[in-house]
Amino acid sequence: MGDYEQFIVNIKRKTGIDLSKYKEAQMKRRLTSLYEKKGCRSFKDFFDLMNADANLLNEFLDRMTINVSEFYRNAKRWETLEKKIFPRLLSENKRLKIWSAACSTGEEPYTTAMVLSSYLPLSQISIVATDLDANAIQKAKRGVYSERSLAEVPSEKKRQFFTKEGDFYTVSEEVKRTVTFRKQDLLADRFDSGFDLIICRNVMIYFTEEAKDQLYKKFSAALRRGGVLFVGSTEQIFNPAEYGFEAEDTFFYRKTN
Ligand SMILES: C[S@@+](CC[C@H](N)C(=O)[O-])C[C@H]1O[C@@H](n2cnc3c(N)ncnc32)[C@H](O)[C@@H]1O
């Protein structure tokens, strides 16, 4: 077995994370630069060092997860969600069951609550948000962000939902209360069902074609008929019908059966 293949087996045993479902060249490149920085010469050295140093395991997780996010990321899509998708979903269901999958540090589920607040009081909004990375979830629960993550937030929403302290912005308690955060591995764990909306953006690009195929099937099974999967702006599904989806708009897929 090759050096990287053995590393995949070891990491699966140690953390439950299955690196074989992530695109290999990309992942290898990212991890190689980390292990070289630590003075290792192979994935085997890297794994041995990780066993001796718990901080390194954290650094590895940090490197492999890529937590980059921002509020209203690709603002036009959030406008489509607000003006087209939410009105249709709300005409069918007054209480929406919403999941932000791979939510990173919380910008995405909090944006969802802010957008939906055009139609419903925050007290009637409830969103589940999950990620593989426990550190990202901790940060999401704190809800404190730098100015950079807020660049796309409309100014009236900024006034309404954030307080500024020094260089940082804190999300209001009312918005925080709409989101329940949980740790979850999209590639290994079971999904809940009956969702009106699943938002999964900017993580599928890291997965292999087989992993994506399985994930689309799981998302489709987790949505109610008429429910919507909202994907990232480079993550179009090329054969939506195969998963029981049809495009309701670019990057929004409605479950048809
Ligand atoms: C680039 S961020 C995307 C955040 C947000 N969805 C957005 O579009 O701004 C990717 C996130 O996917 C998470 N992730 C990676 N693999 C995952 C997996 N197997 N299960 C759940 N989350 C995963 C990472 O921890 C990271 O927080």
Coordinates of C-alpha atoms and ligand atoms in Angstrom, one line a residue:
M1 CA 0.0 0.0 0.0
G2 CA 1.3 3.5 -0.9
D3 CA 2.3 6.1 1.7
Y4 CA -0.9 8.2 1.1
E5 CA -3.2 5.1 1.0
Q6 CA -1.8 3.9 4.4
F7 CA -2.3 7.5 5.8
I8 CA -5.9 7.3 4.6
V9 CA -6.4 4.1 6.5
N10 CA -4.7 5.4 9.7
I11 CA -6.7 8.7 9.7
K12 CA -10.0 6.8 9.2
R13 CA -9.1 4.6 12.2
K14 CA -8.0 7.6 14.4
T15 CA -10.7 10.2 13.5
G16 CA -13.4 8.5 11.5
I17 CA -12.7 10.9 8.6
D18 CA -12.5 9.2 5.2
L19 CA -10.0 11.1 3.1
S20 CA -10.5 8.7 0.2
K21 CA -13.8 10.6 -0.5
Y22 CA -11.9 13.9 -1.1
K23 CA -10.2 14.7 -4.4
E24 CA -6.8 13.2 -4.0
A25 CA -4.4 15.6 -5.8
Q26 CA -5.9 18.6 -4.0
M27 CA -5.9 17.1 -0.6
K28 CA -2.4 15.6 -1.0
R29 CA -1.0 19.0 -2.0
R30 CA -2.6 20.8 1.0
L31 CA -1.4 18.2 3.5
T32 CA 2.1 17.8 1.9
S33 CA 2.8 21.5 2.4
L34 CA 1.7 21.2 6.1
Y35 CA 3.9 18.1 6.8
E36 CA 6.9 19.6 5.0
K37 CA 6.5 22.7 7.2
K38 CA 6.7 20.4 10.2
G39 CA 9.9 18.8 8.9
C40 CA 8.3 15.5 7.8
R41 CA 9.3 13.7 4.7
S42 CA 6.4 11.4 4.2
F43 CA 2.7 10.8 5.3
K44 CA 4.0 8.1 7.6
D45 CA 6.3 10.5 9.4
F46 CA 3.4 13.0 9.6
F47 CA 1.1 10.4 11.1
D48 CA 3.7 9.3 13.7
L49 CA 4.3 12.9 14.7
M50 CA 0.5 13.5 14.9
N51 CA 0.3 10.6 17.4
A52 CA 2.9 12.3 19.6
D53 CA 1.4 15.8 19.3
A54 CA -2.3 16.4 19.8
N55 CA -2.0 20.0 18.5
L56 CA -0.8 18.7 15.2
L57 CA -4.0 16.7 14.8
N58 CA -5.9 20.0 15.2
E59 CA -3.7 21.6 12.6
F60 CA -4.3 18.7 10.2
L61 CA -8.1 19.1 10.7
D62 CA -7.8 22.8 10.2
R63 CA -5.8 22.3 7.0
M64 CA -8.1 19.7 5.5
T65 CA -11.4 21.4 6.3
I66 CA -10.9 24.9 4.8
N67 CA -13.4 27.0 6.8
V68 CA -13.5 30.1 4.5
S69 CA -17.0 31.6 4.6
E70 CA -18.8 35.0 4.6
F71 CA -22.2 36.4 5.1
Y72 CA -24.3 36.7 1.9
R73 CA -21.7 34.8 0.0
N74 CA -22.5 35.3 -3.7
A75 CA -25.2 37.9 -2.8
K76 CA -27.3 37.4 -6.0
R77 CA -28.1 33.8 -5.0
W78 CA -29.4 35.0 -1.6
E79 CA -31.6 37.5 -3.5
T80 CA -33.0 34.5 -5.5
L81 CA -33.6 32.7 -2.3
E82 CA -35.4 35.7 -0.8
K83 CA -37.5 36.8 -3.8
K84 CA -38.2 33.4 -5.5
I85 CA -37.5 30.3 -3.4
F86 CA -38.8 31.4 0.0
P87 CA -42.1 32.8 -1.2
R88 CA -42.8 29.5 -3.0
L89 CA -41.8 27.4 0.0
L90 CA -43.8 29.5 2.4
S91 CA -46.9 29.3 0.2
E92 CA -46.7 25.5 0.8
N93 CA -45.6 25.4 4.4
K94 CA -45.7 28.0 7.2
R95 CA -42.9 26.5 9.3
L96 CA -39.9 25.6 7.2
K97 CA -37.5 22.9 8.2
I98 CA -34.1 24.2 7.1
W99 CA -30.6 22.7 7.2
S100 CA -27.3 24.4 6.5
A101 CA -24.9 21.5 5.8
A102 CA -21.1 22.2 6.2
C103 CA -21.9 25.5 7.8
S104 CA -18.3 26.3 8.8
T105 CA -18.2 29.3 11.2
G106 CA -21.9 30.1 11.0
E107 CA -22.1 32.9 8.4
E108 CA -24.4 30.8 6.1
P109 CA -27.1 29.7 8.6
Y110 CA -27.1 33.2 10.1
T111 CA -27.5 34.7 6.6
T112 CA -30.4 32.3 6.0
A113 CA -32.2 33.6 9.2
M114 CA -31.6 37.2 8.2
V115 CA -33.0 36.6 4.7
L116 CA -36.1 34.7 6.0
S117 CA -36.7 37.4 8.5
S118 CA -38.2 39.4 5.7
Y119 CA -41.2 37.1 5.9
L120 CA -41.2 35.7 9.5
P121 CA -40.4 36.9 12.9
L122 CA -37.0 35.5 14.1
S123 CA -38.9 33.7 16.9
Q124 CA -40.6 31.5 14.3
I125 CA -37.4 30.6 12.5
S126 CA -35.4 27.5 13.3
I127 CA -32.4 26.2 11.3
V128 CA -30.1 23.2 11.9
A129 CA -26.5 23.8 11.0
T130 CA -23.8 21.2 10.9
D131 CA -20.1 20.8 10.2
L132 CA -17.4 18.3 10.5
D133 CA -15.1 20.7 12.3
A134 CA -15.8 21.2 16.0
N135 CA -13.6 24.3 16.2
A136 CA -15.6 26.0 13.4
I137 CA -18.8 25.2 15.3
Q138 CA -17.4 26.8 18.5
K139 CA -16.7 29.9 16.5
A140 CA -20.1 29.9 14.9
K141 CA -21.8 29.7 18.4
R142 CA -19.8 32.7 19.6
G143 CA -21.0 34.7 16.5
V144 CA -18.1 37.2 16.5
Y145 CA -16.8 38.2 13.0
S146 CA -14.3 40.6 11.4
E147 CA -15.5 43.4 9.1
R148 CA -14.3 41.3 6.1
S149 CA -16.9 38.6 6.6
L150 CA -19.6 41.3 6.5
A151 CA -18.7 42.9 3.2
E152 CA -21.8 41.7 1.4
V153 CA -24.3 42.3 4.2
P154 CA -26.9 45.0 3.2
S155 CA -26.5 48.0 5.4
E156 CA -29.9 47.9 7.0
K157 CA -29.4 44.2 8.0
K158 CA -26.0 45.2 9.4
R159 CA -27.6 47.8 11.6
Q160 CA -30.5 45.5 12.6
F161 CA -28.6 42.3 13.4
F162 CA -25.0 43.1 14.5
T163 CA -23.3 45.1 17.2
K164 CA -19.9 46.5 16.6
E165 CA -17.2 46.3 19.4
G166 CA -13.8 47.5 18.4
D167 CA -13.0 45.8 15.1
F168 CA -15.5 43.0 15.5
Y169 CA -19.1 42.5 14.9
T170 CA -21.3 40.2 17.0
V171 CA -24.5 38.7 15.7
S172 CA -27.6 39.5 17.8
E173 CA -28.9 37.0 20.3
E174 CA -32.2 36.8 18.4
V175 CA -30.5 35.7 15.3
K176 CA -28.2 33.3 17.2
R177 CA -31.3 31.7 18.8
T178 CA -32.6 30.6 15.4
V179 CA -29.7 28.2 14.8
T180 CA -28.9 24.9 16.4
F181 CA -25.3 23.8 15.7
R182 CA -24.3 20.2 15.6
K183 CA -21.1 18.3 14.6
Q184 CA -21.8 15.9 11.6
D185 CA -19.8 14.2 8.9
L186 CA -21.7 14.5 5.6
L187 CA -19.8 11.5 4.2
A188 CA -20.5 9.1 7.1
D189 CA -23.4 10.1 9.2
R190 CA -27.2 9.6 8.8
F191 CA -29.4 12.5 7.7
D192 CA -32.7 13.6 9.1
S193 CA -35.6 13.9 6.7
G194 CA -38.5 16.1 5.6
F195 CA -36.5 19.2 4.9
D196 CA -38.0 22.1 3.0
L197 CA -34.5 23.6 2.3
I198 CA -31.0 22.1 2.4
I199 CA -28.2 24.6 1.9
C200 CA -24.9 22.9 1.0
R201 CA -22.4 25.2 -0.5
N202 CA -18.7 25.2 -1.3
V203 CA -17.8 21.9 0.2
M204 CA -18.9 19.4 -2.6
I205 CA -16.1 20.8 -4.8
Y206 CA -13.6 19.0 -2.5
F207 CA -15.3 15.6 -2.9
T208 CA -14.7 12.9 -5.5
E209 CA -17.4 12.2 -8.1
E210 CA -18.5 9.0 -6.3
A211 CA -18.8 10.8 -3.0
K212 CA -20.9 13.6 -4.6
D213 CA -23.1 11.1 -6.3
Q214 CA -23.9 9.4 -2.9
L215 CA -24.4 12.8 -1.3
Y216 CA -26.9 14.0 -3.9
K217 CA -28.9 10.8 -3.3
K218 CA -28.8 11.3 0.5
F219 CA -29.9 15.0 0.1
S220 CA -32.7 14.0 -2.2
A221 CA -33.9 11.5 0.3
A222 CA -33.7 14.1 3.1
L223 CA -35.9 16.6 1.3
R224 CA -39.7 16.6 1.1
R225 CA -41.2 16.6 -2.3
G226 CA -41.0 20.2 -3.5
G227 CA -38.1 20.9 -1.1
V228 CA -35.0 22.6 -2.4
L229 CA -31.3 22.0 -2.4
F230 CA -29.2 25.2 -2.6
V231 CA -25.6 24.6 -3.8
G232 CA -22.5 26.7 -4.2
S233 CA -21.8 28.9 -7.3
T234 CA -19.4 26.4 -8.8
E235 CA -21.4 23.3 -7.9
Q236 CA -24.0 22.9 -10.5
I237 CA -25.5 19.4 -10.7
F238 CA -25.2 18.2 -14.4
N239 CA -27.7 15.4 -14.3
P240 CA -30.3 16.6 -11.7
A241 CA -33.1 14.3 -13.0
E242 CA -31.0 11.3 -11.9
Y243 CA -31.4 12.4 -8.3
G244 CA -35.1 13.3 -8.6
F245 CA -34.3 17.0 -9.0
E246 CA -35.1 19.7 -11.4
A247 CA -33.5 23.2 -11.6
E248 CA -35.8 25.8 -10.1
D249 CA -33.2 28.4 -10.7
T250 CA -29.4 28.3 -11.2
F251 CA -27.9 26.6 -8.2
F252 CA -31.4 25.7 -6.7
Y253 CA -32.8 22.2 -7.2
R254 CA -36.3 21.3 -6.5
K255 CA -37.1 17.7 -5.5
T256 CA -39.7 16.4 -7.9
N257 CA -40.8 13.0 -6.6
Ligands
LIG1 C1 -15.4 26.4 2.5 S1 -16.4 25.9 3.9 C2 -18.0 26.4 3.3 C3 -18.8 27.1 4.3 C4 -20.1 27.6 3.8 N1 -21.0 26.5 3.4 C5 -20.0 28.6 2.7 O1 -20.3 28.3 1.6 O2 -19.6 29.7 2.9 C6 -16.3 24.2 3.8 C7 -16.8 23.5 5.1 O3 -17.0 22.1 4.9 C8 -16.7 21.4 6.0 N2 -16.5 20.0 5.7 C9 -15.5 19.4 5.0 N3 -15.7 18.1 4.9 C10 -16.9 17.8 5.5 C11 -17.7 16.7 5.8 N4 -17.3 15.5 5.3 N5 -18.8 16.8 6.5 C12 -19.3 18.0 7.0 N6 -18.6 19.1 6.7 C13 -17.4 19.1 6.0 C14 -15.4 22.1 6.5 O4 -15.2 21.8 7.9 C15 -15.7 23.6 6.2 O5 -16.2 24.2 7.4

